[in-house]
Amino acid sequence: MYSRIAGTGSYLPDQVVTNFDLEKRMDTTDEWIRTRTGIERRHLAAPGQTTVDMAEHAARRAIEAAGVTPAEIDFIVFGTTTPDLVFPNCGTLLQARLGARGCPAFSVETACSGFIYALSIADKFVKAGEAKCALVVGAETLSRITDWNDRNTAVLFGDGAGALVLKPTAEAGILSTHLHSDGEYKDLLYVESGVSRGFEVDPATNKVNIGIKMAGSEVFKVAVTKLGAAVDEALAANGLEKSAVDWLIPHQANIRIIGAMAKRLDLPMEKVILTVQDHGNTSAASVPLALDTGVRDGRIKRGDLLLLEAFGGGFTWGSALVRF
Ligand code: ACO
């Protein structure tokens, strides 16, 4: 038994902030952001709009595309680092919205790799016969943990959600997933506040001090190395050559990292689903956003071989090789 992707969905909030808008708020330029990252605009959640609000839109679209009803969902795994509440977890909150009562529902907190981790877990439950209609979600409101006074990071992130439905199948859909993490790199990309550690209040603004801290060029170097090894690992595990890959669906953090992965696979950029320009780094939402974009605009077709990869804080990283 295998699992296959039965339907995909995604959602971006209405508010669009372009690089030119950011030029007015901080010492940056459209040219710097575009050439360093490929990002042109990002979407930000409306005041009061939460991670689960966005995830619900994406999930309903994926459920509709899969031709199932919300009540048929029997497993929910939700990748996010920006949960609505401390608990219940986002998976369970989403479950209540969908009315898929009683099935397992939970979140995984592995930053930008959250969706790949979630997909890997759901795949194993479907393969084991314990889930027949699994909902896999990646959604984030990164704008809420972005330090808007730090141009090094503020220009990079955005909000959004993506989802897919996995169903059992006799022929291989998800061929393999590979997950990795290495906590020794924690100081290169992190948020220094948390429930247990505590939140500091900035006396100047009287606001809680919560913001992403990143050693950008160090993250860049490790990401290229680890992701390069991850794509090699995915192909080797399946005895496949680079030429077998139809589409690379990478984590949408930086066009230069994505370009390095395409080069490693000898893939022209036309065979990469690129959405970073439209929404920036949406962490766990970025891979399913790109996947849904490629599916809905007709580029990704049934039978195509997809290589999904992501890298994020921790560091955590991983891949999924998928026959769509
Ligand atoms: N506008 C203008 N100038 C800026 C900006 C900005 N927004 N931000 C930084 N600069 C300046 C810096 O101050 C520096 O100036 P200096 O040379 O006078 O000191 C200069 O630009 C170069 O800065 P670098 O950090 O060396 O720029 P770099 O080319 O490395 O690009 C970037 C920075 C885009 C962050 C890149 O390193 C990167 O993409 N890293 C990887 C990020 C990533 O992939 N993260 C993935 C995981 S994210 C997650 O898990 C949440």
mmCIF file of C-alpha atoms in Angstrom, residues 104 106 120 165 174 181 255 259 281:
data_model
loop_
_atom_site.group_PDB
_atom_site.id
_atom_site.type_symbol
_atom_site.label_atom_id
_atom_site.label_comp_id
_atom_site.label_asym_id
_atom_site.label_seq_id
_atom_site.Cartn_x
_atom_site.Cartn_y
_atom_site.Cartn_z
ATOM 1 C CA PRO A 104 -6.108 12.067 15.403
ATOM 2 C CA PHE A 106 -1.934 17.359 15.865
ATOM 3 C CA SER A 120 6.153 12.130 5.977
ATOM 4 C CA VAL A 165 -5.244 15.249 0.978
ATOM 5 C CA ILE A 174 4.707 9.128 -2.293
ATOM 6 C CA SER A 181 17.592 17.775 11.891
ATOM 7 C CA ILE A 255 15.826 32.182 -5.353
ATOM 8 C CA GLY A 259 18.762 27.967 -8.260
ATOM 9 C CA ASN A 281 9.278 32.902 2.843
#
